[in-house]
Amino acid sequence: KNVDVRATRFDFDKKRIENDWYFPNLIINCIYDVTGRVLLLPIVGHGNGTFNISDVEGTYGYDYDLVKKKDDKVYMVPKNPHFEFKAKKLTIRLENLFNGDKFLGDNMNTFLNENWEDILKDVGPVIAEAIGQFINQILTNVFSIVTFSDAIPNTL
């Protein structure tokens, strides 16, 4: 919701498209499962989690193939998605940390939010990959029914 595609670059020779995106607020609801350490502190838990990422600027790029279908029209098939982003803030809420120990869980959530920049460096690539795959699935669905010439006129 409220995503702004700020620029699009086409390289038709290499069959590559890149978009610059801006999300004022990106909310990721998930089920997490963690056992390990975060910035040297032990962390363990499994449950619902929310990542609220603010002022997200990212670049999403993908390669594509062109295929002719039975209707004798050419369609784009996106592949090799890649998303990178920067953000100005990350707020994390993980429920049921330390087997539901409220004191330890609340303190760990506070710690995570106070150290959000370091946390984002660690989990950012995983989040970026998930967003890239999500966008790729949407584009794959759209481009399976919209011809290349309808999606990008005057190119064939």
mmCIF file of C-alpha atoms in Angstrom:
data_model
loop_
_atom_site.group_PDB
_atom_site.id
_atom_site.type_symbol
_atom_site.label_atom_id
_atom_site.label_comp_id
_atom_site.label_asym_id
_atom_site.label_seq_id
_atom_site.Cartn_x
_atom_site.Cartn_y
_atom_site.Cartn_z
ATOM 1 C CA LYS A 1 0.000 0.000 0.000
ATOM 2 C CA ASN A 2 1.223 3.493 -0.884
ATOM 3 C CA VAL A 3 4.289 2.256 -2.744
ATOM 4 C CA ASP A 4 5.799 4.766 -5.150
ATOM 5 C CA VAL A 5 7.768 3.548 -8.162
ATOM 6 C CA ARG A 6 10.078 6.515 -8.679
ATOM 7 C CA ALA A 7 12.075 5.397 -11.708
ATOM 8 C CA THR A 8 12.297 2.539 -14.177
ATOM 9 C CA ARG A 9 15.289 1.617 -16.302
ATOM 10 C CA PHE A 10 15.137 -0.753 -19.268
ATOM 11 C CA ASP A 11 18.025 -2.559 -20.901
ATOM 12 C CA PHE A 12 16.345 -4.367 -23.782
ATOM 13 C CA ASP A 13 19.636 -5.766 -25.110
ATOM 14 C CA LYS A 14 20.381 -7.500 -21.788
ATOM 15 C CA LYS A 15 16.673 -8.150 -21.102
ATOM 16 C CA ARG A 16 16.859 -6.444 -17.703
ATOM 17 C CA ILE A 17 14.525 -4.032 -15.915
ATOM 18 C CA GLU A 18 15.167 -2.091 -12.705
ATOM 19 C CA ASN A 19 12.790 -0.006 -10.629
ATOM 20 C CA ASP A 20 13.464 2.431 -7.801
ATOM 21 C CA TRP A 21 10.766 2.053 -5.137
ATOM 22 C CA TYR A 22 9.764 4.014 -2.054
ATOM 23 C CA PHE A 23 7.635 2.548 0.731
ATOM 24 C CA PRO A 24 6.691 5.085 3.431
ATOM 25 C CA ASN A 25 5.918 2.202 5.759
ATOM 26 C CA LEU A 26 6.509 -1.478 5.122
ATOM 27 C CA ILE A 27 4.944 -3.861 7.636
ATOM 28 C CA ILE A 28 5.956 -7.512 7.618
ATOM 29 C CA ASN A 29 3.928 -9.899 9.753
ATOM 30 C CA CYS A 30 5.544 -13.282 10.153
ATOM 31 C CA ILE A 31 5.937 -16.382 12.214
ATOM 32 C CA TYR A 32 9.495 -16.484 13.487
ATOM 33 C CA ASP A 33 11.625 -19.250 14.960
ATOM 34 C CA VAL A 34 14.929 -18.181 16.468
ATOM 35 C CA THR A 35 17.599 -19.809 18.577
ATOM 36 C CA GLY A 36 20.969 -18.154 18.832
ATOM 37 C CA ARG A 37 22.524 -14.845 19.620
ATOM 38 C CA VAL A 38 21.770 -11.307 18.613
ATOM 39 C CA LEU A 39 24.604 -8.859 19.178
ATOM 40 C CA LEU A 40 26.124 -11.296 21.708
ATOM 41 C CA LEU A 41 22.910 -11.761 23.701
ATOM 42 C CA PRO A 42 21.127 -15.126 23.684
ATOM 43 C CA ILE A 43 17.701 -15.179 22.076
ATOM 44 C CA VAL A 44 15.200 -18.002 21.772
ATOM 45 C CA GLY A 45 11.570 -18.070 20.769
ATOM 46 C CA HIS A 46 8.901 -19.038 18.311
ATOM 47 C CA GLY A 47 5.748 -17.112 17.559
ATOM 48 C CA ASN A 48 4.269 -14.143 15.787
ATOM 49 C CA GLY A 49 6.504 -11.279 14.802
ATOM 50 C CA THR A 50 6.090 -7.864 13.258
ATOM 51 C CA PHE A 51 8.754 -5.848 11.472
ATOM 52 C CA ASN A 52 7.728 -2.246 10.774
ATOM 53 C CA ILE A 53 10.233 -0.630 8.413
ATOM 54 C CA SER A 54 9.915 3.113 7.778
ATOM 55 C CA ASP A 55 11.032 5.266 4.848
ATOM 56 C CA VAL A 56 12.210 2.366 2.699
ATOM 57 C CA GLU A 57 14.077 3.229 -0.498
ATOM 58 C CA GLY A 58 14.918 0.249 -2.641
ATOM 59 C CA THR A 59 15.905 -0.957 -6.063
ATOM 60 C CA TYR A 60 14.197 -3.994 -7.535
ATOM 61 C CA GLY A 61 15.685 -5.519 -10.651
ATOM 62 C CA TYR A 62 15.042 -8.614 -12.693
ATOM 63 C CA ASP A 63 16.028 -10.285 -15.910
ATOM 64 C CA TYR A 64 13.402 -11.667 -18.244
ATOM 65 C CA ASP A 65 12.870 -14.081 -21.074
ATOM 66 C CA LEU A 66 10.407 -13.600 -23.908
ATOM 67 C CA VAL A 67 8.262 -16.582 -24.816
ATOM 68 C CA LYS A 68 5.705 -17.070 -27.552
ATOM 69 C CA LYS A 69 2.576 -18.851 -26.281
ATOM 70 C CA LYS A 70 -0.104 -20.843 -28.060
ATOM 71 C CA ASP A 71 -2.009 -17.645 -28.829
ATOM 72 C CA ASP A 72 1.020 -16.644 -30.981
ATOM 73 C CA LYS A 73 1.708 -13.631 -28.723
ATOM 74 C CA VAL A 74 4.935 -12.834 -26.871
ATOM 75 C CA TYR A 75 4.966 -12.729 -23.052
ATOM 76 C CA MET A 76 7.628 -11.728 -20.547
ATOM 77 C CA VAL A 77 8.807 -14.236 -17.937
ATOM 78 C CA PRO A 78 10.615 -12.486 -15.051
ATOM 79 C CA LYS A 79 13.581 -14.275 -13.465
ATOM 80 C CA ASN A 80 16.540 -13.619 -11.171
ATOM 81 C CA PRO A 81 14.828 -11.038 -8.949
ATOM 82 C CA HIS A 82 17.024 -8.867 -6.770
ATOM 83 C CA PHE A 83 15.924 -6.269 -4.217
ATOM 84 C CA GLU A 84 18.146 -4.014 -2.114
ATOM 85 C CA PHE A 85 16.949 -1.337 0.275
ATOM 86 C CA LYS A 86 17.815 1.283 2.869
ATOM 87 C CA ALA A 87 15.525 2.345 5.699
ATOM 88 C CA LYS A 88 15.384 5.124 8.258
ATOM 89 C CA LYS A 89 13.842 3.057 11.063
ATOM 90 C CA LEU A 90 12.969 -0.498 12.041
ATOM 91 C CA THR A 91 10.605 -1.428 14.845
ATOM 92 C CA ILE A 92 10.429 -5.065 15.889
ATOM 93 C CA ARG A 93 7.913 -6.937 18.022
ATOM 94 C CA LEU A 94 8.503 -10.638 18.656
ATOM 95 C CA GLU A 95 5.904 -12.436 20.748
ATOM 96 C CA ASN A 96 6.618 -15.470 22.939
ATOM 97 C CA LEU A 97 10.334 -14.895 23.359
ATOM 98 C CA PHE A 98 11.976 -17.072 26.019
ATOM 99 C CA ASN A 99 8.938 -19.372 26.226
ATOM 100 C CA GLY A 100 6.607 -16.487 27.013
ATOM 101 C CA ASP A 101 8.659 -14.936 29.827
ATOM 102 C CA LYS A 102 7.211 -11.415 29.723
ATOM 103 C CA PHE A 103 10.128 -9.728 31.493
ATOM 104 C CA LEU A 104 12.810 -11.287 29.273
ATOM 105 C CA GLY A 105 10.696 -10.900 26.128
ATOM 106 C CA ASP A 106 9.887 -7.231 26.729
ATOM 107 C CA ASN A 107 13.523 -6.452 27.495
ATOM 108 C CA MET A 108 14.733 -8.280 24.380
ATOM 109 C CA ASN A 109 12.204 -6.392 22.208
ATOM 110 C CA THR A 110 13.420 -3.114 23.750
ATOM 111 C CA PHE A 111 17.017 -4.122 23.071
ATOM 112 C CA LEU A 112 16.208 -5.058 19.461
ATOM 113 C CA ASN A 113 14.520 -1.715 18.854
ATOM 114 C CA GLU A 114 17.321 0.276 20.476
ATOM 115 C CA ASN A 115 19.801 -1.514 18.187
ATOM 116 C CA TRP A 116 17.631 -1.589 15.066
ATOM 117 C CA GLU A 117 20.407 -0.440 12.710
ATOM 118 C CA ASP A 118 22.641 -3.401 13.590
ATOM 119 C CA ILE A 119 19.664 -5.763 13.488
ATOM 120 C CA LEU A 120 18.690 -4.472 10.034
ATOM 121 C CA LYS A 121 22.213 -5.134 8.771
ATOM 122 C CA ASP A 122 21.792 -8.761 9.850
ATOM 123 C CA VAL A 123 18.204 -9.452 8.761
ATOM 124 C CA GLY A 124 18.036 -6.950 5.876
ATOM 125 C CA PRO A 125 19.312 -9.351 3.206
ATOM 126 C CA VAL A 126 16.742 -11.990 4.203
ATOM 127 C CA ILE A 127 13.956 -9.394 4.166
ATOM 128 C CA ALA A 128 15.168 -8.079 0.798
ATOM 129 C CA GLU A 129 15.179 -11.577 -0.692
ATOM 130 C CA ALA A 130 11.637 -12.242 0.554
ATOM 131 C CA ILE A 131 10.387 -8.919 -0.859
ATOM 132 C CA GLY A 132 12.115 -9.627 -4.175
ATOM 133 C CA GLN A 133 10.495 -13.058 -4.429
ATOM 134 C CA PHE A 134 7.097 -11.580 -3.502
ATOM 135 C CA ILE A 135 7.332 -8.886 -6.195
ATOM 136 C CA ASN A 136 8.588 -11.469 -8.696
ATOM 137 C CA GLN A 137 5.541 -13.665 -8.052
ATOM 138 C CA ILE A 138 3.199 -10.726 -8.658
ATOM 139 C CA LEU A 139 5.007 -9.802 -11.891
ATOM 140 C CA THR A 140 4.998 -13.423 -13.053
ATOM 141 C CA ASN A 141 1.222 -13.558 -12.560
ATOM 142 C CA VAL A 142 0.656 -10.249 -14.353
ATOM 143 C CA PHE A 143 2.975 -11.015 -17.265
ATOM 144 C CA SER A 144 1.413 -14.442 -17.754
ATOM 145 C CA ILE A 145 -1.767 -12.709 -18.978
ATOM 146 C CA VAL A 146 -0.467 -9.356 -20.298
ATOM 147 C CA THR A 147 1.567 -9.514 -23.500
ATOM 148 C CA PHE A 148 5.002 -7.936 -23.641
ATOM 149 C CA SER A 149 3.852 -5.398 -26.246
ATOM 150 C CA ASP A 150 0.865 -4.412 -24.078
ATOM 151 C CA ALA A 151 2.996 -4.127 -20.950
ATOM 152 C CA ILE A 152 5.819 -2.244 -22.671
ATOM 153 C CA PRO A 153 4.495 -0.701 -25.916
ATOM 154 C CA ASN A 154 6.658 0.001 -28.961
ATOM 155 C CA THR A 155 9.405 -2.458 -28.005
ATOM 156 C CA LEU A 156 8.913 -5.430 -30.341
#
